[in-house]
Amino acid sequence: MIFRTLLHVLFLARRKPDLAHDEVARTNFITLPTDLDINRHMNNGVYFSIMDVARFDMLVRNGVWQMMRDKAWYPVVASETITFRKSLGLWQRFTIESRLVGHDDKAVYMEQRFVRPGPGGQPEVYATGFIRARFLRKAGGTVPMSEIVEALGVTEAHGIPEWLERWGTDVALPPTRAEAPSVWH
């Protein structure tokens, strides 16, 4: 996956048009033999890894990558989920559509869709993932959302759907290092 990441961050993303923060980034991929599982379709874990590559592509194109480097910040995924409709097979070409959904007081939320041409050439969604990400300082600590919003020059509030906010809250681990309550009894 490191080679795909470097290819996109260092070469391909820089050759694409710049994006505004609210635009959809489209990143093209092909299912490689190393992406497959024993059932000969893309392994479910690979979807998350390729979503990372597509997010880096978007961050380079919308200028956030350079801003993060200048400020010594870096993004980390706090939560992620994916829902599958169809499998991606060997050598299939697909596009990941990445978009910023919004933010709450702690995190940024993104949607990423795996899309292929469907019947009549209309886009068909094969899988959809959501991520909740935080920004950390290389020197240590979390970057407050207010500081991120100011750095990006966002002038309007970007709220998130209630169900997505509830998901972010429901899957978060407790703030202490103590073991979280378990459903295993």
PDB file of C-alpha atoms in Angstrom, residues 52 55-60 64-69 72-79 106-108 110 131-138 141-143 148:
ATOM      1  CA  ASP A  52      -6.596   6.259   3.084  1.00  0.00           C
ATOM      2  CA  ARG A  55      -8.032  10.850   1.348  1.00  0.00           C
ATOM      3  CA  PHE A  56      -4.364  11.746   0.865  1.00  0.00           C
ATOM      4  CA  ASP A  57      -5.115  12.480  -2.793  1.00  0.00           C
ATOM      5  CA  MET A  58      -7.921  14.814  -1.714  1.00  0.00           C
ATOM      6  CA  LEU A  59      -5.796  16.510   0.971  1.00  0.00           C
ATOM      7  CA  VAL A  60      -3.041  17.261  -1.539  1.00  0.00           C
ATOM      8  CA  VAL A  64      -4.865  20.817   3.378  1.00  0.00           C
ATOM      9  CA  TRP A  65      -1.811  18.542   3.099  1.00  0.00           C
ATOM     10  CA  GLN A  66       0.554  21.506   2.695  1.00  0.00           C
ATOM     11  CA  MET A  67      -1.204  23.442   5.450  1.00  0.00           C
ATOM     12  CA  MET A  68      -0.814  20.462   7.809  1.00  0.00           C
ATOM     13  CA  ARG A  69       2.878  20.153   6.955  1.00  0.00           C
ATOM     14  CA  ALA A  72       3.222  20.280  11.909  1.00  0.00           C
ATOM     15  CA  TRP A  73      -0.209  18.629  12.149  1.00  0.00           C
ATOM     16  CA  TYR A  74      -1.243  15.194  10.978  1.00  0.00           C
ATOM     17  CA  PRO A  75      -4.614  13.453  10.631  1.00  0.00           C
ATOM     18  CA  VAL A  76      -5.573  10.235  12.388  1.00  0.00           C
ATOM     19  CA  VAL A  77      -8.690   8.136  11.935  1.00  0.00           C
ATOM     20  CA  ALA A  78     -10.647   7.875  15.178  1.00  0.00           C
ATOM     21  CA  SER A  79     -13.480   5.710  13.799  1.00  0.00           C
ATOM     22  CA  LYS A 106     -13.847  17.303  18.085  1.00  0.00           C
ATOM     23  CA  ALA A 107     -13.599  15.671  14.664  1.00  0.00           C
ATOM     24  CA  VAL A 108     -14.028  15.893  10.916  1.00  0.00           C
ATOM     25  CA  MET A 110     -15.930  12.202   5.625  1.00  0.00           C
ATOM     26  CA  ILE A 131     -14.568   8.096   8.753  1.00  0.00           C
ATOM     27  CA  ARG A 132     -14.224  10.307  11.791  1.00  0.00           C
ATOM     28  CA  ALA A 133     -10.789  11.935  11.970  1.00  0.00           C
ATOM     29  CA  ARG A 134      -8.901  14.092  14.439  1.00  0.00           C
ATOM     30  CA  PHE A 135      -5.842  16.233  13.874  1.00  0.00           C
ATOM     31  CA  LEU A 136      -2.824  15.918  16.133  1.00  0.00           C
ATOM     32  CA  ARG A 137       0.273  18.063  16.588  1.00  0.00           C
ATOM     33  CA  LYS A 138       3.639  16.450  15.909  1.00  0.00           C
ATOM     34  CA  GLY A 141      -1.651  17.092  21.688  1.00  0.00           C
ATOM     35  CA  THR A 142      -4.827  17.464  19.700  1.00  0.00           C
ATOM     36  CA  VAL A 143      -5.565  20.372  17.393  1.00  0.00           C
ATOM     37  CA  ILE A 148      -8.618  23.876  12.134  1.00  0.00           C
TER      38      ILE A 148
END
